Structures are given as structure tokens and as C-alpha cells.
Amino acid sequence: MSDGAGRREANLPANGPGTPDSRAASAGPDAPAGPRDSAASGGPSASGGPAVPGGPAFSGGPTASADPDAPGDPAPSGDPGFCGDLAADAKLLAGYAAETERRLALLPARPDRTAAEAERAEGLHEDCRAVRHAFLARHADAVYDELTAGRTLRPRLPELAAEAAVRFPGLVPDAAQLAAEGERLQAHKEGRAIDQGIFFGALLRSPTAGTHLIESMLRPAPGSAARLAEFRRTDRLELPAVLLERRGEGAYVTFRNGHCLNAEDDRLISDLETAVDVALLDDRIRVGVLRGGPVTHRRHAGRRIFSAGINLKELHAGRISFVEFLLGRELGYVNKLARGLLREGPAAAGATTAGKPWVGVVDAFAIGGGMQLLLVLDRVIAEEGAFLSLPAADEGIVPGLGNLRLTRLTGARTARQVILAGRRIRTSDPAAALLVDEVLPAAALDAAAERAVRELAGPAVAANRAMLTLAEEPLELLRGYLAEFAVVQARRIHSPDVLAKTERHQARSGRAPA
């Protein structure tokens, strides 16, 4: 199967259907001029790459090697001849991406590829990613303005990506590509999330688009307002993975992903954002409390646990989304815990945020994403014997914004020990005082949480915590970190070491993915 596919590709012309502007050198005087001298290079390259209207052949483009088992395509040379006009460059990008997809389709599915075919597929992907980088380097702000009607609309990450796929074909994966990707194990995916990471990284790198996008993600999620009405009637909101209850001026958010030690997955992230939205929208609430509920896992059945971090079983099965979870988590409910909700209107001087203080109650342990949450909370109460950790070195992924936030609490040396070497901080460790306000017996945690709500409910607390956030984590600092995080994390979740670790974790669990 693999040899036949490769040989069929070798018989196709370099400028076949879907190749960016096959008019090549005959494009005429009206063809857009490329950024480099193109006197004699308007036609197909010797390596079979697509022609660029008015510019040199792109040596890093999809090549038609005569040998189906030949090594990967040449390294990308950069800009394939973009002229700076958004419409013309978008057309070139669309054609280039379409040709890349045509050639990828001639190869077997990822798990069936030979080593040479896998290398070739990776080369095709990377060449097209270089073109996306070059396009966005020129047009990120213009693309964002097109997608948001001049920043008058505030789409969330999924809607923004979906609209980009329609208006700028080839820039991000389309609905069909994402649907196909969603059915595969993580190790069998084509890596479409990397293309999404390139897109969002470029938008966040822009002070204009990035700031607007961060602010947009601080608006209540769809459906939160309807849930608020229900919560006001009953003082209770039951979601599939989260329970929200009101007791006096406190909103108690309980994680209920007990089958996996309250590990984070797409469902929990979505429910947590709804619960945080409702707590922030309800003017009866002055303080929020986060706590893990009892778990059903056989080793800890009936015991409260704060969080085991990302659900590695779900990651192995390919069910941890990049946009909704890995990036949406940071721009969504975690940033709302830190900054509050966006408020716009004539009474506001532009876009402002309104937040509330938050308390964390740590039973047993807070691992990975669980520990990351503690870094934005105003008070942390932990059970005696509990521990905190960011096992990034073991999991192989970036621990969210832990790299940005941990250093200012613990100092550089301890932060490196935690993130790079996997050090656990136990409540008996002197370093725990940098991360935890109180360490108490399990029986005293409920009363301590109620006391914290009373102490943080003062009218000046919210205003002062907002000023602390402004001083500790200015929006520009957050934006710059997120721009790099989007690209790096998208690549990490498809890296060989992470895939190997999820395979080993799955094997240890003794269960096949559902």
C-alpha cells in the first residue's frame, strides 16, 4: 500500500491541480511581485516545488520525489513569495496548503507509514507550517480584524479557529480535518493542533489582536448566564463534573471527576469555566472556594483529592483538545480566577475586569494542573501530609502558566527543581510556606475554608487583589508568555517522548482506551 501510493505521487506533475497558481512564469506583468528578485525563477523548481507568482520557486514546498522512500523534503526557505496583499497572499497560502494535503493523501495513514513515509509526511507538514508562519508574520492583525469585523466581535477560541478555516483556507485545520483527527489516538494524529498553535501564537504575539483575544476570553462562556438564573433560584448547580453551592457569601466549587482522581479533561474544564462564571456573575457571592470531591478510584475510594492533573488516559486516547483544553483553559477559567470577568459598556473606561478572591482547599495532593490553580488563588489551605507537584519533566508537556507564575512565589532555584526535576513540595517541607497559607488536619479543613470566606469578603479585597495581579502579572507579560506557550505546547503534545510516555501509562493502567 505504501509503495503504490508513493509511486503514484511520483507520476504527478509538480504543478498539478491545486498547486498555487500554476501559471508560473506566464503570470504576466500584473502578477504580485515577490520579496526577492525573480527574473528567471517563476517556473517550477528543480525539486518539484510549486511555482510562486512573480517570485522564486519555494525550495521548501511539497516535492514530488521519484523515489517514494526518499528522505523528507528539503528544509523550508521561508517566505514563498508573499506580496503583502492579504487577498493575494491568502490565495497563495490556500493553494499551497491544498497541494500539501493532496500529497499527504497519497501516503498511508500515520500508523501504517514506513519510516521513510513518516519522514516525508513530516517534511510536507513542516514546509506548509513554515508558509503559515510567513503568512501570519505579515497578516496576523489583518486576519484577526477580518475575523472579528474590526474587533467589534468577540468570538471565543473555537469559533475564531472555525471562522479562520472558512475565510482563510489552509491557515488552520477545517471541520473535516478536525473530525478525522478527533477519531484517532494521540499517536496516530497528523498533528493538526500544531497548525492551530501557530495561528493562535501569531495572534497573541500581536499587541492589538492578542490583547483583544485575551479580553474576549474573559467574557462569560455561552450558557453561563442561563445557569446563573438556575443557581440564584436554588443556590446549587450540578454539572456533569462540577458541583457549585452557595453558603452565605461563599461559592463552593467541588470537582467531581472522581473516577480519575479529579484529573482534568475536556468535560471538567468546560464545567469549571461555567461554575467560575456563575460565581463571578452572582452579586451575592464575595469569595469562591475550590476543592476536590471524594473519588471512586480503587486506591483512594471515598477520599477527597484535589486534582491529579491532566488525564493521561484521555491524552493517550486523543481526547484532550488543544483549543478547548490546553489553550482554552489558560485563557478561560484560570485567567478568570486571576482577573475576573470582562465588563464592557459606556460606564467602563474601555474594557475592564471584575474579579473576586478565591480559596483553594487541598486534600491529599495537587498535581500538575491542580498545582497550577493554586498559583492564582488568594489563600491556600492544605491537609497535613498533602503534596504539590508539577511533573512536567515526567509528562513531557509544559505545565500551563506554571513556568510564568511559580518563580515569583518560590524563587528561581526552587521553581527549577519543581518543573525541571520533578521535586514534590510536601506540607512538611519548609518550601511549602511559599505556596500554602495553612496546613491543618483533614477534620479542620471545612471550618478553615469558611473562616477564609469571612476574612476575604471585605469590600476592599477584590480591588486590592486586582492591583496585585496588575503588579505581578501585567497583561503584556501574560500575552507574551501565551504567544510562546501556544506554539510550544501544541508541538509537545505530538512529540515522540510524550507519545511514548502516554503509551507506557496506558500499558501500566492495564486498560485499553474506550
C-alpha angles and dihedrals in degrees: 000000000000096000093049093051092050094048092049088055092051090060094056121096118249091240099047127146112313095023111136107269105330091198085093114168093002092065089112133219093306094063113113113262117242125228092256135054106276104178098136104010106076094109131074117304122247089249092058097254120152121271119251118221107249092349141083122284110270106242091197094057127110107297130204103222116193088222113067090201094050117128122266123298121277118280114274115265095211126244110035092210105294110175101202097254108120097215095045093045092047089054091051091048092049092052093046092050092047091053090048091052092047091056094043089053089060090062124077121260113283099263091051098050124113117232090262092049091048090052091049093050091049090050091052091049094047093048091052091046089055088055091050090051090051093048093049092045086064102033113025095116094042091049092050092048089050092051095046100038092249093322092302091117126060109205119178121240098272093047092046092052092045092052091047090055090056100042098037107032113206095021095098132003114283127228094270093050092048092048091052091046091050092061094057135085112253091254091053098051123111091229099253089157088070089063089050090050091053090051097049093039090058093048093048091048089063114084090214103043095031095053092047091049094050090049092047091056089055090067117099113276118249110281096021094107091055090049089051091062090052092048092050090054098049107016086230135088121186116198125175094262104014138053119204119194133174120221111174108305094343129095109206113204113193123190111226105186090116098153089069102033091267090297116170122259135154093277095051093046092052093047093047091054091052092049093047091048092052093047091050094045096049107089091202090068119085101166135026127214125202121200138155118244128223114294133221097208107130095238095052104021113169095008124119113242126181100213142316093208125235116008102246092191089059091046091052090049091052094245099121105096122213099212101038098035117018097037101017092055092059096043093038129044098355091054089045089055088054101039109014127225127325114253120195132177145100091290092057123077092236117306115346134172131227119201141171133216118267133207127202123206111197118202116184100335147345109211128180109326089016091061091043089061092057090060092069098041125101097220131019122197117187136191117245108266095023121134138204127212145165103205094190093138090055098042095040096222132105111267095235111252092338090108090057099043108032097066094061091055102040105019127247100286097052092042090055091049091052099043103031101032103028097242114177118219109216123195088247091056115099088228089065089077088069092059107025128056099195135017113198142161113273092251091060098051098089093053092045091054092051090048091051090053091054093047095048097043094086116125095242096051098081093049093049095046088053089055091048090053090049091053097042100039114019114196092248091056091050092047094051092050094047091051091060094037092057092058099038097046093048089056095043094058089058097041119119094240093054092047090050091050093051089050091053091047090051091049091051091050089059092218130110116229115268 
